[in-house]
Amino acid sequence: MGAIDVSEIQTFVHDVVVIGAGGAGLRAAVAAAEEGLDVGVVCKSLLGKAHTVMAEGGAAAALGNADPRDNWKIHFRDTMRGGKFLNQWRMAELHAQQAPDRIRELEAWGAVFDRTADGRINQRNFGGHRYPRLAHVGDRTGLEMIRTLQDKAVHTAGVAVHMECTALRLLLDKGRVAGILAYWRDSGRFVLFKCKAVIMATGGFGRAWRVTSNSWEYTGDGQAMAYEAGAELMDVEFTQFHPTGMVWPPSVAGVLVTEGVRGEGGILTNNRGERFMFNYIPEKFAKETADTVEEGERWLDGDKTARRPPELLTRDVVARAIAAEVAAGRGSPHGGAFLDIASRRPAEVIKKKLPSMYHQFKELAEVDITKEAMEVGPTLHYAMGGIRVDHDTQMTRVPGLFAAGECGAGLHGANRLGGNSLSDLLVFGRLAGLGAASYIATVGDLEVSSDDVVAGIRKATAPLNRESGPNPYVVHDGLRDVMGRHVNIWRTREGLEKGLVEIARLQGVVGTVKAHGTSQFNPAWSEALDLPNLLLCAEMVARGALLREESRGAHSREDFQGERDEWGSRNIVIRKGADGAMETEVLERTAGPDGLAGIANASLEDLEGNRG
Amino acid sequence: MAERVLRAWRGDRSGGRFEDYTVEADPGMVVLDLVHRAQAGPAPDLACRWNCKAGKCGSCSMEINGRPRLACMTRVGDFAPDEPIVVQPLKAFPIIRDLVTDVRWNYQQNKRIAPFTPGPAPADGNYRMSQTDVDRVQEFRKCIECFLCQDTCHVIRDHDKKADFVGPRFMIRLASLDMHPLDTVDRIPAVRDSYGSGYCNITRCCTEVCPEHIGITDNAIIPLKERVVSRFYDPIAMAIRAFFGTKSEPGKRPMAAPQTKVP
């Protein structure tokens, strides 16, 4: 390649660039624009296709519409307990307090949630939430949310959306964010965005696994760009396996089956017809969980004195239980468990409350869920960990770099409660937009280094320019094998060490891959460019998992079963060391502020009816 | 495992041709799986949009054996074993490359439509709407913006009236706003004058291809056309409006907040 003239590259100037157009990115963009900023949203896909559309069950917020006993303190308590107390106290507090306003605001922007009898936003039950708390629209809440935010964003002055544009690297000026380098997917041309702040809202990295609910976009781009720019990551070892993904046919293995099925009364059984979840109730939740089928049935019938059935325990517990039943030979024909809603609710209720599940099974698996049970098993769904941020502003330790949503860390700790992701996007998306606005007010002129831009372009075009090399799809498939074998739901020291060796080997190979064809809308080239990000995230997960010698939340070690007290007060932080190698640090947590710790450990009776 | 022939259109704005790829097909596979198999093997640079692979995002729209469909929801087993699976880009939009078309026009239409504008919220901050009143709005909001209806609409596809008619997808967007109990904007004049409701002659092709099974024609376009007729061509309705204004029309009935305080 000849000399690159940076001045000839198409350039946009914005105050802030948001990378990612899912719920967090769009909410951040609206918040920043409403503060008077010029905002550019850069996203890999078309607008409205981000992974948020896949969210089904609902958005958790203590509105108290469906059960007036609910309030933010109980939501906070549920979130901390669900996260096994590794959540950042302040973030869990902000989230629980602000989620109701964010949901009401979404309604004022056009979202049409399901209603209560008196016309307010209805709420449904979900795992780990004490009360029906999820504002929802049947089982397509994510679609409702993304469409609402999309409409809001395109009609908000100051927001420009750059679709099908992939960010490649952050550009810094003396350590501060000054822009990004990206390329248009349709033409393959490079584009420069100059700005004073970047908000990462790029979602997770589930594509490292074969059985996952995540779309092709989920390659950890934001995490990797932030890491390379000097930001820290935290809690990355906690990867959520959603207990109910489809298991058959193979082509759809991993596709999500909403927790709403269980929220609406669905039960899990093994091949002997046993409701096995009664055998997997953890000590910590025993007091608040029904211990007989009879009590579970009364709860379903609306008896408020009955405790919740164990199918609604947190996702980590249910996923491990299903895996254990399958391992013990009690699985369904295709290696999962049976999820039965057909015998629990009339067909018309199922079609009304779970319409997309009905269609998904009918069209992809030829199963009528109003007549027969579904087969389900764990699927990699969500990254609890991610980019470490300031709790109130969402800024990383790199000045001008912010993160919100799944690519950020802190709210969910060791395990995320279902429904807390959609409210996370809204609460922290907005705070990141506001954080960026107040940061920008303090920043003077910045410059982008031409050398950085040229280096970025040379690196990106290398897979196209190489004469020959391995096929990037094959390398990706190799990574999925490694993660499935060594960094899966159950982990061991030996497996993780082998996994790290394999990941390192693939990191070597990925620098030699060849993308055939031109740069125009070339999926092989995107694959070649996304893969290093995915491999970096895979390495972070394995390193964190190796270090954490206990089983907590979504992280399960066969060789260190059960929670260990000493690890209950530690978060693992990962960063790029001065020598360029990955560095881990075990961070001792500070005790929670008195008020919050008190709430997290309070009895429910103390918190109910307390709407402070 | 059976072998299938995937016949994919390859090319760009300057032209192209069909290429055959023979790929392995497992039981239960969908057409998008065949595209992915081709990418991982003989056609690594075959351009194709996709995201969720579960019929929820509307990205993988293409024409499969002559019909606009989502590749992720079209099962390979639905075609005869020896029948090639023919995939080509949406015809109504300019080609970018292979199976990918330039659908930006659709996004421009959305921008032209006045956004949702509710009245003030009740004192307790909670808007009230009854489920029966939102049922019909929710039907339209199931739309995943796959643009298959836009692709099949002959006003757009055959007559290229993109400057005059927003197409079925945005007729349901307009219907969802018009029927929203809280919305306060009157878009009926624009439905006729700017968005071109008169161009639709109710052939229901859009409804037939909708993967979300939305009653586009019967539940959205026909009611909007009726609203236009009663507004501009019905003398009695026009007289009533002269006295009571447009806001009292059906479809704008927010529930009142209860007088008693919510516990």
CSV table of C-alpha atoms in Angstrom, one decimal, chain B residues 14 19 42 53 69 79 83 110 114 138 161 198 210:
chain,number,residue,atom,x,y,z
B,14,SER,CA,-23.2,-2.5,-12.2
B,19,GLU,CA,-23.8,-18.6,-8.6
B,42,PRO,CA,-17.0,-21.5,-1.0
B,53,LYS,CA,-31.6,-15.2,13.6
B,69,ARG,CA,-39.1,-13.6,3.1
B,79,PHE,CA,-38.6,-26.8,-0.5
B,83,GLU,CA,-35.1,-27.8,-5.7
B,110,ASN,CA,-39.9,7.7,9.4
B,114,ALA,CA,-44.5,13.8,13.1
B,138,GLN,CA,-49.7,-3.1,19.9
B,161,LYS,CA,-43.6,5.9,-6.5
B,198,GLY,CA,-54.7,7.1,-2.0
B,210,CYS,CA,-45.7,-9.8,6.7
